[in-house]
Short mmCIF file of C-alpha atoms and ligand atoms in Angstrom, two decimals:
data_model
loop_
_atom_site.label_atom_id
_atom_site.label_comp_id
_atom_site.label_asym_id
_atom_site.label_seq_id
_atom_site.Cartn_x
_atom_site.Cartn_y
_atom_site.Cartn_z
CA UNK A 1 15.35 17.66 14.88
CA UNK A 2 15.68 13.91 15.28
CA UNK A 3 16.73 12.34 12.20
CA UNK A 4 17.30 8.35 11.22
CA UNK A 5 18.90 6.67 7.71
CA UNK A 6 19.54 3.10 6.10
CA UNK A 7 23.33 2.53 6.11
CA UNK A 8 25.02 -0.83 5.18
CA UNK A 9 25.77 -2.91 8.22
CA UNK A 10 29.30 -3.64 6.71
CA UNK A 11 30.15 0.26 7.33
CA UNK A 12 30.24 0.79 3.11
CA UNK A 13 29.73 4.34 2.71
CA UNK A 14 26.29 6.09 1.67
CA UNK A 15 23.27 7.30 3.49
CA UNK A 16 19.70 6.42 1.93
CA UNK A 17 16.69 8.30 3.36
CA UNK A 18 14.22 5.39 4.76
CA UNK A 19 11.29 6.34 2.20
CA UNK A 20 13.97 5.20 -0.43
CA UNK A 21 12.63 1.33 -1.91
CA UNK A 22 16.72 0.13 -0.81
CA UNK A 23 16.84 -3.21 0.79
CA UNK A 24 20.53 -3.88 0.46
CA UNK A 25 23.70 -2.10 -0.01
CA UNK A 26 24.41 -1.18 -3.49
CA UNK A 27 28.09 -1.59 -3.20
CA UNK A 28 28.44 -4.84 -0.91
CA UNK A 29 25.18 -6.48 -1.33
CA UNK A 30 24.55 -7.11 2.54
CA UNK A 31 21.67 -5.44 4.44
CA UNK A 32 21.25 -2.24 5.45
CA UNK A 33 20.21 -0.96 9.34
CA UNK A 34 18.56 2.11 10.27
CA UNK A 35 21.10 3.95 12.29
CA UNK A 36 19.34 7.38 14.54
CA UNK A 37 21.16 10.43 15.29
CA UNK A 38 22.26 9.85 18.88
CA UNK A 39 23.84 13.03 19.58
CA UNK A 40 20.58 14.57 19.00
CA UNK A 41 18.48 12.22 20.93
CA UNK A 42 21.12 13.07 23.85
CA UNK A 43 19.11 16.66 24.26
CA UNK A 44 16.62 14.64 26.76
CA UNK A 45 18.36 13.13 29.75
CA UNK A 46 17.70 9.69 30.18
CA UNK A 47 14.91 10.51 33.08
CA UNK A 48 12.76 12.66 30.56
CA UNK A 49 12.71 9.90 28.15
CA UNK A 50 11.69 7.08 30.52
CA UNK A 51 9.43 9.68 31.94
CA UNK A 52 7.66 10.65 28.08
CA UNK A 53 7.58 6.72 27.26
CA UNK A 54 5.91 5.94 30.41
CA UNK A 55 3.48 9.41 30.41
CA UNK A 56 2.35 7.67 26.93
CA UNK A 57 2.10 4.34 27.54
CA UNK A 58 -1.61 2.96 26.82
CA UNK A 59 -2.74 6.59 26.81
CA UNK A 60 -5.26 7.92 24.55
CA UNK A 61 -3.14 10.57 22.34
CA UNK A 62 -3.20 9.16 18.74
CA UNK A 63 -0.88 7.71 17.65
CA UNK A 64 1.54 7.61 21.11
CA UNK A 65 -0.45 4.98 22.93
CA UNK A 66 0.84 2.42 20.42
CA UNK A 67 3.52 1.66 22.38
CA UNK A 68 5.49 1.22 19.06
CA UNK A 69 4.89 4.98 18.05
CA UNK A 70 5.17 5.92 22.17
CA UNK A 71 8.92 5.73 21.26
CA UNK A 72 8.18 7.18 17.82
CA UNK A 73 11.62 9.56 18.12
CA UNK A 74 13.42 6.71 18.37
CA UNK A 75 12.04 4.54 15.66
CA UNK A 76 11.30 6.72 12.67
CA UNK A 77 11.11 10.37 13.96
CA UNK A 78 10.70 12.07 10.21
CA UNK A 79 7.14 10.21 9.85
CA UNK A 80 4.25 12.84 10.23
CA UNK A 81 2.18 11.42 12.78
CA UNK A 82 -1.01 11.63 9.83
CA UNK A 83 0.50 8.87 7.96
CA UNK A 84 0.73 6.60 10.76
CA UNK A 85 -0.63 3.62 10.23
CA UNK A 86 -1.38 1.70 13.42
CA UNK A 87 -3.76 -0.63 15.01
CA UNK A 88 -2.37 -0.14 18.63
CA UNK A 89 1.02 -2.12 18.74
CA UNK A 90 2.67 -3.58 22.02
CA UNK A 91 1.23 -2.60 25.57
CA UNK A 92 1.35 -6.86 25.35
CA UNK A 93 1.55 -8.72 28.68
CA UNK A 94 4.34 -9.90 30.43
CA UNK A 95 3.14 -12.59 33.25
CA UNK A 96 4.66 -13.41 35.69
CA UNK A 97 4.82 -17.63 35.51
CA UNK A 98 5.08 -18.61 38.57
CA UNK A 99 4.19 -21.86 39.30
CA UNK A 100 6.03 -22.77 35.61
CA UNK A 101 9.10 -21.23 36.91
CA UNK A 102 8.75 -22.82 40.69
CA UNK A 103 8.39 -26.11 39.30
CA UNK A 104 11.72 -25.42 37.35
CA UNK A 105 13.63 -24.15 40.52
CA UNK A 106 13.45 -20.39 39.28
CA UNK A 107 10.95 -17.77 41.16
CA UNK A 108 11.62 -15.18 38.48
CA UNK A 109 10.64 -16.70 34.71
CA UNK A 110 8.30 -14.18 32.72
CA UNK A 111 6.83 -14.87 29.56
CA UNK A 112 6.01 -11.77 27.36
CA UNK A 113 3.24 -12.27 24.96
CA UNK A 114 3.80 -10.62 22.17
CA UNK A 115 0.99 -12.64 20.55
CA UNK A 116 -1.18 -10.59 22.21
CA UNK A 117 -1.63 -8.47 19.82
CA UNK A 118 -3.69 -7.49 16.13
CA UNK A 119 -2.66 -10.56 14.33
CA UNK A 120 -1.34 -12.48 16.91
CA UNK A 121 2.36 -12.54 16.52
CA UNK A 122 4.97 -9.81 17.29
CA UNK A 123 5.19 -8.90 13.40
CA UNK A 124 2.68 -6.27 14.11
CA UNK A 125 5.31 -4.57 16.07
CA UNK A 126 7.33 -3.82 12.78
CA UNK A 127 4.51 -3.78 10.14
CA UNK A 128 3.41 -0.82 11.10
CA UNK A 129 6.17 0.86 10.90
CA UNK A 130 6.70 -0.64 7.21
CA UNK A 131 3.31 0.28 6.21
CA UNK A 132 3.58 3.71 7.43
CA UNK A 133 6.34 4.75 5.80
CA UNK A 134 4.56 3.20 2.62
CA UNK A 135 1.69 5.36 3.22
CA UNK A 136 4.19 8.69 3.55
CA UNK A 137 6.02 7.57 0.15
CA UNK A 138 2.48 7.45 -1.30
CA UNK A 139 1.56 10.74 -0.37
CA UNK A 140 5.31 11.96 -1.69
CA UNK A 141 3.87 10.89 -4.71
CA UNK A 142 6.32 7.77 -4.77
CA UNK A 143 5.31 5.21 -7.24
CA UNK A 144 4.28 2.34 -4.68
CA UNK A 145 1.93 0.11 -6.59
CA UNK A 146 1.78 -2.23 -3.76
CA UNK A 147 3.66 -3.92 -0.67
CA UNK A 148 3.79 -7.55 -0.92
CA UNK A 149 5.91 -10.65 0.56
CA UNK A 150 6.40 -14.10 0.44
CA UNK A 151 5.56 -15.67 3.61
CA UNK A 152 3.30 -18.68 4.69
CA UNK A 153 2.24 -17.10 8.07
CA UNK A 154 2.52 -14.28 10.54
CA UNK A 155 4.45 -11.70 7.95
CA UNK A 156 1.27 -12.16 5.45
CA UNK A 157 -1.05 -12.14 8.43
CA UNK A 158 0.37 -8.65 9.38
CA UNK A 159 1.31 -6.93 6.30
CA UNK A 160 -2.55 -7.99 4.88
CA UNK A 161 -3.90 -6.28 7.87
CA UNK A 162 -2.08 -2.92 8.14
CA UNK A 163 -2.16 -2.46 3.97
CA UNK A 164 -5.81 -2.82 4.38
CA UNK A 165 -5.76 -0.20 7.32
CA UNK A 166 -3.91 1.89 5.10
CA UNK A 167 -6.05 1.44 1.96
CA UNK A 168 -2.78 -0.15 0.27
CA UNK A 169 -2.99 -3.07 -2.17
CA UNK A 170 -1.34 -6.24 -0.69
CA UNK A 171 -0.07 -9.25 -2.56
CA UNK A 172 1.18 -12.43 -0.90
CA UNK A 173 3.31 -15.28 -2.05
CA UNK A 174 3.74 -18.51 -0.79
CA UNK A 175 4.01 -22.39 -2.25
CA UNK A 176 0.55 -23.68 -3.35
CA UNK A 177 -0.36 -26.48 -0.92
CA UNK A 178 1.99 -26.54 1.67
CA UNK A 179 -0.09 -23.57 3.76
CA UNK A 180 -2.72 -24.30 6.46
CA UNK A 181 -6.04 -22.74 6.31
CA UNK A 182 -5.48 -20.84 9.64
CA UNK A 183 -1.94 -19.44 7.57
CA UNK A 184 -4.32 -18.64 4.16
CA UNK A 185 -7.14 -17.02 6.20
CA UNK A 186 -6.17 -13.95 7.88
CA UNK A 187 -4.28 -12.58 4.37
CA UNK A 188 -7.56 -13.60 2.32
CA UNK A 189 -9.83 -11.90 5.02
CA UNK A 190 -7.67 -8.45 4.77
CA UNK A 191 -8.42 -8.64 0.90
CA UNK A 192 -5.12 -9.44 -0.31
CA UNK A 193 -4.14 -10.64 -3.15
CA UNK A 194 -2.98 -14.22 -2.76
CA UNK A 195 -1.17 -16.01 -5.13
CA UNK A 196 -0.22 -19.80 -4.33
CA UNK A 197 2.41 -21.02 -6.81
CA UNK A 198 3.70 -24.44 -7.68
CA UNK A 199 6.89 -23.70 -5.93
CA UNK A 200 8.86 -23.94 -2.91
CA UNK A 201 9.05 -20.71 -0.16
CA UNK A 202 12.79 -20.01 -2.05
CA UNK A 203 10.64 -19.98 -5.56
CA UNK A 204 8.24 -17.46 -4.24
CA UNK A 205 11.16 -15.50 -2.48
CA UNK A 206 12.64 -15.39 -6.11
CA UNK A 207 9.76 -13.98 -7.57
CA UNK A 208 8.76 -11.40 -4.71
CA UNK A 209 11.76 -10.09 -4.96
CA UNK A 210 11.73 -9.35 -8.88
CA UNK A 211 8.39 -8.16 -8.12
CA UNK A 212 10.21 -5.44 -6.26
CA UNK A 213 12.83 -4.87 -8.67
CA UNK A 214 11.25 -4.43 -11.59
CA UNK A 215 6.90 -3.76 -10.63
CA UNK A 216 7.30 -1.17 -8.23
CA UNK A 217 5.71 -3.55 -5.59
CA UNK A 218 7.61 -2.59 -2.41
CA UNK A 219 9.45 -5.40 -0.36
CA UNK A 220 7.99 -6.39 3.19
CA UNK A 221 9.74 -9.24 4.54
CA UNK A 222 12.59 -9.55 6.75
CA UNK A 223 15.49 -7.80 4.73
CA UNK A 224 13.68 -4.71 4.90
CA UNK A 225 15.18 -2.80 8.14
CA UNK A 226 12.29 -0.95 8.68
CA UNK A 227 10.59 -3.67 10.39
CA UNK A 228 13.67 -4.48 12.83
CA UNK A 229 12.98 -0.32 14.13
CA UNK A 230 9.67 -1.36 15.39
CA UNK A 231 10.12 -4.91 16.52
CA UNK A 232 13.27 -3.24 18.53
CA UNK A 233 10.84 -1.32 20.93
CA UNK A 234 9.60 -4.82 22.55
CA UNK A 235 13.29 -4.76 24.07
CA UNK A 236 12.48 -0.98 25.65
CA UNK A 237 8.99 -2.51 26.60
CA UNK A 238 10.19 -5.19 28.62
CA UNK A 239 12.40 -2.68 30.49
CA UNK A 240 9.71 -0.30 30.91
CA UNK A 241 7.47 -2.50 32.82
CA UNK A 242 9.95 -3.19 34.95
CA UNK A 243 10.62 0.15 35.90
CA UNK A 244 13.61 0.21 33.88
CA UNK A 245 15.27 -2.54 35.22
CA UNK A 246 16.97 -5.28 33.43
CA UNK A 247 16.43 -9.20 33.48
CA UNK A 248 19.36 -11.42 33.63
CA UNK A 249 18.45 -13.53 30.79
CA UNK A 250 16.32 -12.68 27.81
CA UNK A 251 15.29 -16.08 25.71
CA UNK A 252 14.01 -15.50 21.61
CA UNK A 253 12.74 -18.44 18.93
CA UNK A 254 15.07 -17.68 16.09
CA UNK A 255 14.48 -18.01 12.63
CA UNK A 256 15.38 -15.42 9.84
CA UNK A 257 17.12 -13.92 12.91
CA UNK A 258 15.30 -10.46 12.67
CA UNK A 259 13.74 -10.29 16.01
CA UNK A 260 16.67 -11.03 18.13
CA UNK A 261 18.45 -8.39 15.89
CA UNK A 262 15.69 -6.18 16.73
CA UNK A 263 15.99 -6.87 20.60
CA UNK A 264 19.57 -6.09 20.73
CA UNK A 265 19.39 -2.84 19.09
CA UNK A 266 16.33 -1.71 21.40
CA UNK A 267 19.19 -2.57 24.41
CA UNK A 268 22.03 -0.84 22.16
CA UNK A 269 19.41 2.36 22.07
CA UNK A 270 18.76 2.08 25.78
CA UNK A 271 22.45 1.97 26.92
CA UNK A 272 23.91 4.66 24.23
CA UNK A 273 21.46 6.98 25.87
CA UNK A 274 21.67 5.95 29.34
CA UNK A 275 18.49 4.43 30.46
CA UNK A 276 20.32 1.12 31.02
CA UNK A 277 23.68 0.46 32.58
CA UNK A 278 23.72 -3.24 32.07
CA UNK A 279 23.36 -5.90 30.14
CA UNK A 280 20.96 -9.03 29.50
CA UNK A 281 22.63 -12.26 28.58
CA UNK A 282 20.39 -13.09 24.73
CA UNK A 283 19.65 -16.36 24.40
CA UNK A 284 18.42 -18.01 20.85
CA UNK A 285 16.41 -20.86 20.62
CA UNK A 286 16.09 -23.12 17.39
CA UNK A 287 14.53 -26.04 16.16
CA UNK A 288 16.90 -28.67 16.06
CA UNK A 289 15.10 -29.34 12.35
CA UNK A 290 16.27 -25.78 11.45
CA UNK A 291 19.77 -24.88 13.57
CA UNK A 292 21.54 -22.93 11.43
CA UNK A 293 22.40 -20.45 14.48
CA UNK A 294 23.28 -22.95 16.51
CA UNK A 295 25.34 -24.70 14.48
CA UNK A 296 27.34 -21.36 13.91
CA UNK A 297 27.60 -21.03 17.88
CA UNK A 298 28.66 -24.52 18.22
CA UNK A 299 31.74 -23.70 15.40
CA UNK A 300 32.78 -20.52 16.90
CA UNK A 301 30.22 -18.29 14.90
CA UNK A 302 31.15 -20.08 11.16
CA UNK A 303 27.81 -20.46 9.47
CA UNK A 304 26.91 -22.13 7.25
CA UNK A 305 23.29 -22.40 5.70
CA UNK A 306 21.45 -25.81 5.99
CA UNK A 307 18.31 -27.38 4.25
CA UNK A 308 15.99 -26.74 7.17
CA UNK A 309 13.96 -30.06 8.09
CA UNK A 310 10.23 -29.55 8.68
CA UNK A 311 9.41 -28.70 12.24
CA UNK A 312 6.15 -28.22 14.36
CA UNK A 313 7.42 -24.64 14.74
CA UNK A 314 6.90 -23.68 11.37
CA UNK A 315 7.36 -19.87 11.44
CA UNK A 316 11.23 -20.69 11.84
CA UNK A 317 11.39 -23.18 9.61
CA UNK A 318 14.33 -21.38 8.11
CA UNK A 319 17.54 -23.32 6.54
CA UNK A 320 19.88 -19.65 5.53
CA UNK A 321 18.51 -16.79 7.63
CA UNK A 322 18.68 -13.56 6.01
CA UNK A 323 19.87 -11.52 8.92
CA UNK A 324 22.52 -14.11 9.79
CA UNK A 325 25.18 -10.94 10.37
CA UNK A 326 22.67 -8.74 12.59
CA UNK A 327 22.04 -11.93 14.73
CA UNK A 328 25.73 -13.01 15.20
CA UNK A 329 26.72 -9.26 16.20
CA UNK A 330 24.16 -9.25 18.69
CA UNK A 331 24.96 -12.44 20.32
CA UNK A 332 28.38 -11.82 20.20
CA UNK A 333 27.82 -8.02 22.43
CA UNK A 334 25.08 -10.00 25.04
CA UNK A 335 27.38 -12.60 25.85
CA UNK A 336 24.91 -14.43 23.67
CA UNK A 337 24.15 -18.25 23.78
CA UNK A 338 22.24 -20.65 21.16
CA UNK A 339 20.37 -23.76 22.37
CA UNK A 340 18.42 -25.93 20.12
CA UNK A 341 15.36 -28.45 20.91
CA UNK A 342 13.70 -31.38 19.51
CA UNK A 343 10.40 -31.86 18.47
CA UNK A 344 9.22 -34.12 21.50
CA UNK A 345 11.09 -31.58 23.85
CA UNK A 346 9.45 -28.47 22.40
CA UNK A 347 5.76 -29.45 22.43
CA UNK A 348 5.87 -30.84 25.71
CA UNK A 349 7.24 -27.40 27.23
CA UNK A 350 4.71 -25.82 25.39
CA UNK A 351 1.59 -28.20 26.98
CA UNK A 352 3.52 -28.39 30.48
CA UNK A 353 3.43 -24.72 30.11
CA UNK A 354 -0.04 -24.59 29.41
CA UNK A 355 -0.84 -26.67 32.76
CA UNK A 356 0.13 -23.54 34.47
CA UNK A 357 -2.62 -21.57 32.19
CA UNK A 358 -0.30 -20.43 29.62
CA UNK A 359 -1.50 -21.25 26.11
CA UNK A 360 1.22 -21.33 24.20
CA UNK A 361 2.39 -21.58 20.34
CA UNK A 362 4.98 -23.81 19.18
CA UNK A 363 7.64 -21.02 18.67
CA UNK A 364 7.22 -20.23 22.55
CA UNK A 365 7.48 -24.17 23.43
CA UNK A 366 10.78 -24.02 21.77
CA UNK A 367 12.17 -21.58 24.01
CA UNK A 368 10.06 -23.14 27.15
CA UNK A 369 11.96 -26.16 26.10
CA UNK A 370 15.50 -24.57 26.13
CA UNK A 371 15.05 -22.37 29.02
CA UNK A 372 14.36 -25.85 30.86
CA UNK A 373 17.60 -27.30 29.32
CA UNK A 374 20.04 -24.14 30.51
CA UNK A 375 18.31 -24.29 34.41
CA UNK A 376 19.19 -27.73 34.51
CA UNK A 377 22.59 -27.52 33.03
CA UNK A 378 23.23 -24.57 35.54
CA UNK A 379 23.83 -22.03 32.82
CA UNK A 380 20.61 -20.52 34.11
CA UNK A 381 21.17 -19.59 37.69
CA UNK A 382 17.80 -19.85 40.03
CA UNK A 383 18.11 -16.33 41.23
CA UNK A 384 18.34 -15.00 37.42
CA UNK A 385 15.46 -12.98 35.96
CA UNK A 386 14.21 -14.44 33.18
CA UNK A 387 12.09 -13.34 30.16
CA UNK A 388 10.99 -16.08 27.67
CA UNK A 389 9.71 -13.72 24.67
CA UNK A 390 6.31 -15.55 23.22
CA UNK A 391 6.03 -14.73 19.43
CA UNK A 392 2.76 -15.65 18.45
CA UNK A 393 -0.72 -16.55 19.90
CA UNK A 394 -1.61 -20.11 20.39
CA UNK A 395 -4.99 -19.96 19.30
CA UNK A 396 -3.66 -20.00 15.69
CA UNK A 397 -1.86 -22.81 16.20
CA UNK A 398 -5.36 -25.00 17.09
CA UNK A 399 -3.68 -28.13 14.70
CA UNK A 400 -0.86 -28.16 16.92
CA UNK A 401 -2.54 -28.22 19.80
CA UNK A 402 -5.26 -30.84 18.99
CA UNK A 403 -2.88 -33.47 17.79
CA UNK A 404 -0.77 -32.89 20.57
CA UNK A 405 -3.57 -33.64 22.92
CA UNK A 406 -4.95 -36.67 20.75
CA UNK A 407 -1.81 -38.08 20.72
CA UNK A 408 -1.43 -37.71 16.79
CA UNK A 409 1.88 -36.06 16.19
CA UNK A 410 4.02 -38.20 14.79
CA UNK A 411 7.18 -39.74 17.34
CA UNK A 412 6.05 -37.61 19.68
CA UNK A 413 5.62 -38.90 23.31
CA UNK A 414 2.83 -36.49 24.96
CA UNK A 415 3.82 -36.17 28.70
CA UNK A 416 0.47 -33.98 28.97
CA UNK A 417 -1.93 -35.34 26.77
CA UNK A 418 -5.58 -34.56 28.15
CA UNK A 419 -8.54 -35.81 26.46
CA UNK A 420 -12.09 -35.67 27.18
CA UNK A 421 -13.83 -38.27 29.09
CA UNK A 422 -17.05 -39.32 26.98
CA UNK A 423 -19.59 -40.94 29.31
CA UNK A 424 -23.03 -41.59 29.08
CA UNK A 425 -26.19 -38.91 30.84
CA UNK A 426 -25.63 -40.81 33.84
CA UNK A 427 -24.78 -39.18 37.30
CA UNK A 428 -23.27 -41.79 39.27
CA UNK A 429 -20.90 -42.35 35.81
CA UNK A 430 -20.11 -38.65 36.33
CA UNK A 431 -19.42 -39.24 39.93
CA UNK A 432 -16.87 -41.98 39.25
CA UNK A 433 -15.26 -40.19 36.60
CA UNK A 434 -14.25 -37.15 38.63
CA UNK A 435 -13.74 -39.13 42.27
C1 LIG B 501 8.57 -14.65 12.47
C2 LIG B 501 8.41 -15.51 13.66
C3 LIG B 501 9.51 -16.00 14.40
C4 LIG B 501 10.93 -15.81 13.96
O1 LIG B 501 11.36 -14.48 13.95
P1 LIG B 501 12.70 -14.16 13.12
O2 LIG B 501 12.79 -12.69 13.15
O3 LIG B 501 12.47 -14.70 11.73
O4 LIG B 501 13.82 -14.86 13.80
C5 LIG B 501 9.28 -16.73 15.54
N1 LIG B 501 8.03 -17.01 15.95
C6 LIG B 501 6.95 -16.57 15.27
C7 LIG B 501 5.60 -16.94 15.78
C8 LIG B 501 7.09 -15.81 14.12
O5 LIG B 501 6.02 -15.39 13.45
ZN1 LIG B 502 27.94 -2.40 1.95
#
């Protein structure tokens, strides 16, 4: 029997089963991480578990073509596979972007596309696990009134979706105002409930949180661990379709620091139970509106939070991540680096991207945009294999996209600005225009 727990990441002890409502440690206040029973995993060699992931992968056995619950034993193996909840997770894309990565000097740059997915962003990846688990503690007979966050974009996007799969009720926070349609859509669509209040995202934090404490709504953003076991599998993913081989460089936005968290304990996984003998070098990539990280890397891993700036790439628009610890531990075991970029530099990575027939969201152009800073400082070697992980679809990110091109955003220079040319019914007009 496989068998997985919270425990505090500071090493307090205690053991909490993970369909207890526990988002930090009781006795140290940090966050807890779902840590698996490796000497019981070790009863496959590593052959037979590349060989079960890969004899699942995309297949049609419910629920192991998800290629979340494909690695189900090593993401929350107590979960009957009836209370899955899943809309077919991962299985994303990884391209191969060639003439993107030519034009930089490197042959091997590959952009995974974890937007490709329900709600296009990678947040699907750990929802369902989250809402699964719900659905069990339901059918415990649990008191789970709810599962709710506050979040102005993909999180809401996702949980809405997968409570709505599971029948759950879903409630949503986020500051009245300050939300774009495209962010206020999807959760409204999935029937949740939506509550805008006259507050900042910190105000609505504030108040999800006593919503958990004291309403028995339970807690879906970031904090919550269980997310971090599904996102982890995109780091087995990227392997697998490589036939377990490893890139050289792996390159992840950053902004409550969950997902590169995630990606290093998906390597940890691989390499305590031998499918991988090396290592990729993790690379974060910030805003410079909303460096925390890199600030931290520049000062020999002190952090300290700051009052994030607003920033084009608005999912990590974050000023005090809240898995800070995770992120710092990871970095510091893959030989880890932090770069930052500007405004100007990330949404012209993104549309030079794009010119190779990429379509790419913000988040992505910021780590376009520092992938092209680290080849030409030489930290990125042209031989190296490199993955740029893409967190979210750019067709729900149309605002960005059409100011960009109209030449709208404000102190940006557009290097690849392309409008339409408006010309009368007239041929030889037409003929001009495209001579
Ligand atoms: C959530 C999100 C991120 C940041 O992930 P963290 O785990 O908060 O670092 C980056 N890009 C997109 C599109 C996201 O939705
Ligand atoms: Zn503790």
């Amino acid at each position: 029997m496989y068998r997985a727990s919270f425990r505090c990441i500071n090493g307090c002890p205690g053991e909490y089963p993970l369909t207890q409502p526990i988002y930090r440690c009781p006795s140290c206040q940090h966050l807890l991480e779902v840590v698996h029973d490796l000497e019981a995993l070790g009863d496959r060699s590593p052959a037979a578990w590349m060989r079960l992931f890969d004899d699942r992968y995309k297949r049609t056995s419910w629920p192991y073509g998800s290629s979340v619950w494909g690695k189900k034993e090593w993401v929350c193996p107590g979960l009957p596979d009836e209370h899955v909840v899943s809309m077919d997770e991962g299985g994303t894309n990884m391209l191969w972007a060639e003439r993107y990565g030519r034009a930089l000097g490197v042959d091997d740059v590959w952009v995974k596309q974890c937007g490709n997915s329900h709600t296009g962003s990678f947040k699907d990846l750990g929802m369902t696990v989250l809402v699964s688990v719900v659905r069990h503690m339901i059918a415990l007979g649990q008191p789970v009134r709810a599962v709710g966050c506050a979040s102005t974009g993909d999180t809401s996007a996702s949980l809405a979706a997968y409570a709505a799969a599971a029948g759950v009720p879903a409630i949503v926070v986020l500051p009245r105002g300050r939300v774009s349609v495209a962010q206020l859509i999807q959760p409204l669509a999935n029937g949740a409930k939506v509550l805008a209040l006259d507050t900042d995202f910190d105000g609505c934090m504030a108040i999800i949180t006593r919503l958990a404490e004291e309403e028995g709504v339970y807690l879906a953003n970031s904090m919550n661990s269980l997310r971090l076991e599904g996102q982890k599998t995109v780091a087995i993913e990227i392997v697998q379709q490589w036939d377990w081989e490893v890139p050289e460089v792996i390159i992840i936005p950053g902004g409550n620091l969950g997902n590169v968290s995630a990606l290093g304990a998906g390597f940890d996984m691989m390499e305590a139970l031998g499918l991988i003998a090396k290592r990729p070098r993790i690379v974060v990539a910030q805003a410079a509106a909303a460096n925390p990280l890199y600030l931290a890397y520049q000062q020999n891993w002190a952090f300290e939070p700051v009052v994030a700036k607003p920033t084009l790439a608005s999912a990590i628009q974050i000023g005090n991540p809240v898995s800070i610890q995770k992120a710092i531990r990871t970095l510091q075991k893959y030989d880890g680096i932090v770069e930052q970029a500007t405004e100007e530099q990330l949404a012209n990575a993104a549309a030079r991207a794009d010119r190779s027939g990429m379509y790419n969201c913000p988040h992505t152009g910021v780590a376009l945009a520092v992938l092209e800073q680290l080849v030409a400082r030489g930290v990125i070697d042209t031989r190296d294999r490199v993955v740029v992980i893409s967190t979210a679809n750019g067709l729900k990110f149309t605002e960005f996209k059409q100011r960009y091109h109209e030449r709208a955003l404000d102190a940006i220079v557009p290097q690849y600005a392309n409008r339409p040319i408006e010309l009368p019914n007239d041929y030889d007009a037409v003929r001009r225009a495209i001579a």
